[in-house]
mmCIF file of C-alpha atoms in Angstrom:
data_model
loop_
_atom_site.group_PDB
_atom_site.id
_atom_site.type_symbol
_atom_site.label_atom_id
_atom_site.label_comp_id
_atom_site.label_asym_id
_atom_site.label_seq_id
_atom_site.Cartn_x
_atom_site.Cartn_y
_atom_site.Cartn_z
ATOM 1 C CA MET A 1 -2.672 -13.594 4.234
ATOM 2 C CA ALA A 2 -2.866 -10.830 7.131
ATOM 3 C CA ASP A 3 -5.930 -11.703 9.439
ATOM 4 C CA THR A 4 -8.312 -9.144 8.289
ATOM 5 C CA LYS A 5 -10.273 -9.275 11.369
ATOM 6 C CA ALA A 6 -7.699 -8.954 14.128
ATOM 7 C CA PRO A 7 -8.582 -6.134 17.049
ATOM 8 C CA LEU A 8 -7.374 -3.451 16.318
ATOM 9 C CA PRO A 9 -4.443 -3.001 19.421
ATOM 10 C CA ARG A 10 -4.024 0.939 20.968
ATOM 11 C CA ALA A 11 -1.770 2.352 19.110
ATOM 12 C CA ARG A 12 1.668 3.069 19.911
ATOM 13 C CA LEU A 13 3.871 6.306 19.820
ATOM 14 C CA VAL A 14 7.947 5.536 19.046
ATOM 15 C CA PRO A 15 9.471 8.689 18.522
ATOM 16 C CA LEU A 16 11.485 9.096 15.728
ATOM 17 C CA GLY A 17 15.060 11.357 16.168
ATOM 18 C CA ASP A 18 14.196 15.098 17.858
ATOM 19 C CA GLN A 19 11.374 15.969 14.069
ATOM 20 C CA GLY A 20 9.289 12.843 14.054
ATOM 21 C CA VAL A 21 6.606 10.600 16.206
ATOM 22 C CA LEU A 22 4.879 7.294 14.794
ATOM 23 C CA VAL A 23 2.323 6.332 14.983
ATOM 24 C CA ARG A 24 2.144 3.352 15.343
ATOM 25 C CA PHE A 25 -1.620 0.374 15.348
ATOM 26 C CA ALA A 26 0.140 -2.863 14.569
ATOM 27 C CA GLU A 27 2.785 -4.866 14.619
ATOM 28 C CA GLN A 28 2.424 -7.002 10.809
ATOM 29 C CA LEU A 29 0.284 -5.871 8.686
ATOM 30 C CA THR A 30 -3.895 -6.493 9.195
ATOM 31 C CA ASP A 31 -6.812 -5.156 7.014
ATOM 32 C CA ALA A 32 -7.763 -2.536 10.009
ATOM 33 C CA ALA A 33 -4.537 -1.593 11.617
ATOM 34 C CA ASN A 34 -4.160 -0.033 7.201
ATOM 35 C CA ARG A 35 -7.522 1.147 7.505
ATOM 36 C CA ALA A 36 -6.959 2.816 10.705
ATOM 37 C CA ALA A 37 -3.125 4.608 9.435
ATOM 38 C CA ILE A 38 -5.071 5.822 6.584
ATOM 39 C CA ALA A 39 -8.059 7.318 8.548
ATOM 40 C CA PHE A 40 -5.480 8.284 10.785
ATOM 41 C CA ALA A 41 -3.454 10.333 8.424
ATOM 42 C CA ARG A 42 -5.953 11.548 6.874
ATOM 43 C CA ALA A 43 -7.980 13.116 10.079
ATOM 44 C CA LEU A 44 -4.436 14.958 10.869
ATOM 45 C CA ASP A 45 -4.103 16.329 7.555
ATOM 46 C CA LYS A 46 -7.620 18.690 8.288
ATOM 47 C CA GLU A 47 -6.759 19.113 11.450
ATOM 48 C CA PRO A 48 -2.482 19.649 11.528
ATOM 49 C CA PRO A 49 -1.735 19.648 15.588
ATOM 50 C CA PRO A 50 0.257 22.533 16.810
ATOM 51 C CA GLY A 51 4.005 22.630 15.201
ATOM 52 C CA ALA A 52 3.733 19.247 13.087
ATOM 53 C CA VAL A 53 4.339 19.683 8.880
ATOM 54 C CA GLU A 54 4.178 16.491 7.676
ATOM 55 C CA SER A 55 1.950 13.335 8.299
ATOM 56 C CA ALA A 56 2.047 10.762 6.463
ATOM 57 C CA SER A 57 0.473 6.997 6.584
ATOM 58 C CA ASN A 58 2.479 3.339 5.969
ATOM 59 C CA LEU A 59 0.736 0.308 6.209
ATOM 60 C CA VAL A 60 0.130 0.059 9.154
ATOM 61 C CA SER A 61 1.935 3.032 10.868
ATOM 62 C CA VAL A 62 1.882 6.884 10.886
ATOM 63 C CA LEU A 63 4.338 8.880 10.972
ATOM 64 C CA VAL A 64 4.187 13.209 11.713
ATOM 65 C CA ARG A 65 6.881 14.931 11.203
ATOM 66 C CA TYR A 66 6.779 18.488 13.770
ATOM 67 C CA ASP A 67 9.396 21.717 13.305
ATOM 68 C CA PRO A 68 11.114 21.125 16.722
ATOM 69 C CA ALA A 69 11.339 25.512 17.819
ATOM 70 C CA ALA A 70 7.692 25.604 17.774
ATOM 71 C CA THR A 71 6.785 22.399 19.587
ATOM 72 C CA ASP A 72 8.370 18.983 21.438
ATOM 73 C CA TYR A 73 7.924 15.054 20.846
ATOM 74 C CA ALA A 74 5.762 14.816 25.053
ATOM 75 C CA THR A 75 2.998 17.797 23.744
ATOM 76 C CA LEU A 76 2.627 15.880 20.601
ATOM 77 C CA ALA A 77 2.614 13.169 21.684
ATOM 78 C CA GLY A 78 -0.127 14.260 23.951
ATOM 79 C CA GLU A 79 -1.924 15.552 21.576
ATOM 80 C CA LEU A 80 -1.973 13.041 19.552
ATOM 81 C CA ARG A 81 -2.946 10.258 22.872
ATOM 82 C CA LEU A 82 -6.620 12.154 22.474
ATOM 83 C CA ARG A 83 -6.893 12.486 19.088
ATOM 84 C CA LEU A 84 -6.411 8.812 19.112
ATOM 85 C CA GLY A 85 -8.827 8.736 21.578
ATOM 86 C CA SER A 86 -11.516 10.087 19.275
ATOM 87 C CA PHE A 87 -11.617 9.599 15.940
ATOM 88 C CA ASP A 88 -13.071 7.102 13.994
ATOM 89 C CA PRO A 89 -11.161 3.835 12.295
ATOM 90 C CA GLY A 90 -12.750 2.907 9.959
ATOM 91 C CA GLY A 91 -14.638 6.395 8.790
ATOM 92 C CA ASN A 92 -12.660 8.134 5.318
ATOM 93 C CA PRO A 93 -14.237 5.986 2.393
ATOM 94 C CA PRO A 94 -12.187 5.574 -0.509
ATOM 95 C CA SER A 95 -12.251 9.423 -2.135
ATOM 96 C CA THR A 96 -10.876 8.316 -5.960
ATOM 97 C CA ARG A 97 -10.895 4.569 -7.870
ATOM 98 C CA HIS A 98 -9.384 4.157 -10.784
ATOM 99 C CA ASP A 99 -9.351 1.959 -13.555
ATOM 100 C CA ILE A 100 -5.476 -0.249 -15.043
ATOM 101 C CA ALA A 101 -5.564 -2.103 -17.651
ATOM 102 C CA VAL A 102 -2.455 -4.291 -16.717
ATOM 103 C CA ASP A 103 -1.362 -7.725 -19.925
ATOM 104 C CA TYR A 104 -1.064 -10.210 -17.517
ATOM 105 C CA GLY A 105 2.123 -13.437 -18.295
ATOM 106 C CA GLY A 106 4.148 -13.750 -21.271
ATOM 107 C CA GLU A 107 6.954 -11.296 -21.877
ATOM 108 C CA PHE A 108 5.093 -9.219 -19.874
ATOM 109 C CA GLY A 109 4.153 -11.228 -16.964
ATOM 110 C CA PRO A 110 7.331 -14.311 -17.059
ATOM 111 C CA ASP A 111 6.169 -15.309 -12.971
ATOM 112 C CA LEU A 112 2.248 -15.149 -13.926
ATOM 113 C CA ALA A 113 2.841 -19.246 -15.464
ATOM 114 C CA GLU A 114 5.262 -20.440 -11.755
ATOM 115 C CA ILE A 115 2.223 -18.442 -9.403
ATOM 116 C CA CYS A 116 -1.124 -20.802 -10.851
ATOM 117 C CA GLU A 117 1.477 -24.073 -10.130
ATOM 118 C CA SER A 118 2.141 -23.398 -7.104
ATOM 119 C CA LEU A 119 -1.546 -22.436 -6.335
ATOM 120 C CA GLY A 120 -3.138 -25.357 -8.467
ATOM 121 C CA LYS A 121 -4.895 -22.548 -10.715
ATOM 122 C CA ASN A 122 -4.708 -21.997 -14.555
ATOM 123 C CA ALA A 123 -3.969 -18.179 -16.478
ATOM 124 C CA ARG A 124 -7.488 -17.695 -16.403
ATOM 125 C CA ASP A 125 -8.652 -17.711 -13.362
ATOM 126 C CA PHE A 126 -5.050 -16.227 -11.925
ATOM 127 C CA VAL A 127 -6.754 -12.931 -14.465
ATOM 128 C CA GLY A 128 -10.230 -13.716 -13.569
ATOM 129 C CA PHE A 129 -8.785 -13.368 -10.250
ATOM 130 C CA HIS A 130 -7.387 -10.473 -10.408
ATOM 131 C CA THR A 131 -9.378 -8.636 -12.440
ATOM 132 C CA ALA A 132 -12.618 -10.077 -9.895
ATOM 133 C CA SER A 133 -12.608 -7.354 -7.501
ATOM 134 C CA PRO A 134 -11.695 -3.416 -6.247
ATOM 135 C CA VAL A 135 -8.476 -3.415 -5.211
ATOM 136 C CA ARG A 136 -7.323 -0.817 -2.438
ATOM 137 C CA VAL A 137 -4.603 1.132 -2.298
ATOM 138 C CA LEU A 138 -2.708 0.362 0.963
ATOM 139 C CA ALA A 139 0.586 2.279 0.361
ATOM 140 C CA THR A 140 3.315 4.312 -1.098
ATOM 141 C CA GLY A 141 6.617 4.763 -0.569
ATOM 142 C CA PHE A 142 9.425 2.473 -0.538
ATOM 143 C CA ALA A 143 10.784 3.658 -4.138
ATOM 144 C CA PRO A 144 9.413 6.834 -5.935
ATOM 145 C CA GLY A 145 5.384 5.701 -6.807
ATOM 146 C CA PHE A 146 5.441 2.272 -6.101
ATOM 147 C CA VAL A 147 2.162 1.069 -4.816
ATOM 148 C CA TYR A 148 0.757 -1.162 -2.518
ATOM 149 C CA LEU A 149 -2.849 -2.048 -2.996
ATOM 150 C CA GLY A 150 -5.086 -5.312 -1.236
ATOM 151 C CA LEU A 151 -5.720 -7.497 1.174
ATOM 152 C CA HIS A 152 -5.796 -10.806 -1.279
ATOM 153 C CA ALA A 153 -7.944 -13.990 0.114
ATOM 154 C CA ASP A 154 -5.288 -16.708 1.657
ATOM 155 C CA ASP A 155 -6.176 -19.413 -1.448
ATOM 156 C CA TRP A 156 -4.547 -16.858 -3.609
ATOM 157 C CA THR A 157 -0.767 -15.574 -1.877
ATOM 158 C CA VAL A 158 1.682 -16.460 -2.505
ATOM 159 C CA PRO A 159 5.542 -15.984 -1.064
ATOM 160 C CA ARG A 160 7.888 -13.606 -2.142
ATOM 161 C CA ARG A 161 10.563 -14.728 -4.596
ATOM 162 C CA ARG A 162 13.563 -16.418 -3.852
ATOM 163 C CA GLU A 163 15.408 -15.057 -5.432
ATOM 164 C CA VAL A 164 15.618 -11.373 -6.389
ATOM 165 C CA ARG A 165 15.604 -9.725 -10.190
ATOM 166 C CA GLU A 166 17.851 -6.493 -10.107
ATOM 167 C CA ALA A 167 16.221 -4.229 -12.149
ATOM 168 C CA VAL A 168 12.146 -4.538 -12.793
ATOM 169 C CA PRO A 169 10.872 -1.949 -15.138
ATOM 170 C CA ALA A 170 8.583 0.572 -14.564
ATOM 171 C CA GLY A 171 5.310 0.090 -14.473
ATOM 172 C CA SER A 172 5.589 -3.724 -14.221
ATOM 173 C CA VAL A 173 2.536 -5.193 -11.923
ATOM 174 C CA LEU A 174 3.975 -7.686 -9.314
ATOM 175 C CA PHE A 175 1.973 -10.056 -6.964
ATOM 176 C CA ALA A 176 3.584 -11.522 -3.393
ATOM 177 C CA ALA A 177 1.907 -11.887 0.335
ATOM 178 C CA ALA A 178 -1.389 -10.617 -0.235
ATOM 179 C CA GLN A 179 -0.477 -7.756 -1.925
ATOM 180 C CA THR A 180 -0.357 -6.397 -6.062
ATOM 181 C CA ALA A 181 1.943 -3.846 -6.010
ATOM 182 C CA ILE A 182 2.984 -1.899 -9.086
ATOM 183 C CA ALA A 183 6.172 -0.374 -10.003
ATOM 184 C CA ALA A 184 6.895 3.530 -10.850
ATOM 185 C CA THR A 185 9.886 3.289 -11.563
ATOM 186 C CA THR A 186 12.615 0.444 -12.560
ATOM 187 C CA ILE A 187 13.494 -1.476 -9.036
ATOM 188 C CA ARG A 188 15.416 -4.136 -7.973
ATOM 189 C CA SER A 189 12.633 -6.464 -6.503
ATOM 190 C CA GLY A 190 11.423 -10.001 -4.971
ATOM 191 C CA TRP A 191 7.802 -9.867 -5.754
ATOM 192 C CA HIS A 192 6.439 -11.867 -8.378
ATOM 193 C CA VAL A 193 6.438 -9.903 -12.520
ATOM 194 C CA ILE A 194 2.606 -11.017 -13.281
ATOM 195 C CA GLY A 195 2.573 -8.130 -15.720
ATOM 196 C CA LYS A 196 2.342 -4.855 -17.056
ATOM 197 C CA THR A 197 1.020 -1.843 -17.219
ATOM 198 C CA ASP A 198 0.994 2.280 -19.124
ATOM 199 C CA PHE A 199 -0.105 4.070 -15.469
ATOM 200 C CA GLY A 200 2.118 5.496 -14.327
ATOM 201 C CA ASN A 201 1.958 6.589 -10.939
ATOM 202 C CA PHE A 202 5.196 9.061 -10.332
ATOM 203 C CA ASP A 203 5.635 11.989 -12.142
ATOM 204 C CA ALA A 204 8.520 14.548 -9.854
ATOM 205 C CA ALA A 205 7.213 17.142 -12.071
ATOM 206 C CA ARG A 206 3.430 16.621 -11.199
ATOM 207 C CA VAL A 207 2.246 18.671 -8.307
ATOM 208 C CA PRO A 208 1.335 15.591 -6.181
ATOM 209 C CA PRO A 209 3.823 14.013 -7.791
ATOM 210 C CA THR A 210 1.354 10.650 -7.220
ATOM 211 C CA ILE A 211 -1.631 9.768 -8.994
ATOM 212 C CA LEU A 212 -3.138 6.957 -5.832
ATOM 213 C CA THR A 213 -3.387 8.139 -2.891
ATOM 214 C CA PRO A 214 -3.921 5.665 0.436
ATOM 215 C CA GLY A 215 -8.009 4.752 0.763
ATOM 216 C CA ASP A 216 -8.293 4.672 -2.756
ATOM 217 C CA LEU A 217 -9.380 1.689 -4.951
ATOM 218 C CA VAL A 218 -8.226 0.045 -7.876
ATOM 219 C CA ARG A 219 -9.638 -2.017 -10.445
ATOM 220 C CA PHE A 220 -7.895 -4.600 -12.326
ATOM 221 C CA ARG A 221 -8.666 -5.108 -16.198
ATOM 222 C CA GLU A 222 -7.171 -7.139 -19.422
ATOM 223 C CA ARG A 223 -6.263 -5.830 -22.444
ATOM 224 C CA LYS A 224 -7.099 -7.344 -25.042
ATOM 225 C CA PRO A 225 -4.955 -7.431 -28.272
#
């Protein structure tokens, strides 16, 4: 699992073409870097810098898109550095809590038995762990509505699969690398499939198209037959 207690390094600004700036808080996933990315993106949404048109957080960074007719990289980077010096990286508590029912194991979670064997646990232990406490939405992306949640403790961490599945169906609940993920569309994936949910996080006709937002809390519960 990524070190959740690692100190937050100074953010690094990286130009992306002539219309973007990446504000990177770390080179690998840590709880502190993720919280900082979410908090900084929210702060920019509340008060966008002049010329900025969009801010979006990822696992450890924030992409800021800007209009090159309204500003340039040097000007925007200077403004972002000023903002970084005064924002609270631990601020902005979760705005929404979600309860998501999951069918674990069996035909819905073909990899659960293998995960339990590698961890030295049984299926009831795993489901009890996975439903015991809320997990935080770390980021959305990769595919429409795909959501990353975590971070899980070291003794519940497994690597991704060695073989990639060509088609993991929408609603699959995935597990790997100290995180849980939910696929909102059919995707190619190397994550372990532990269950299935009817929760849908993506609808192209909805505004915004996703329900879960970085920083939200999700509590999984086992769906009883």
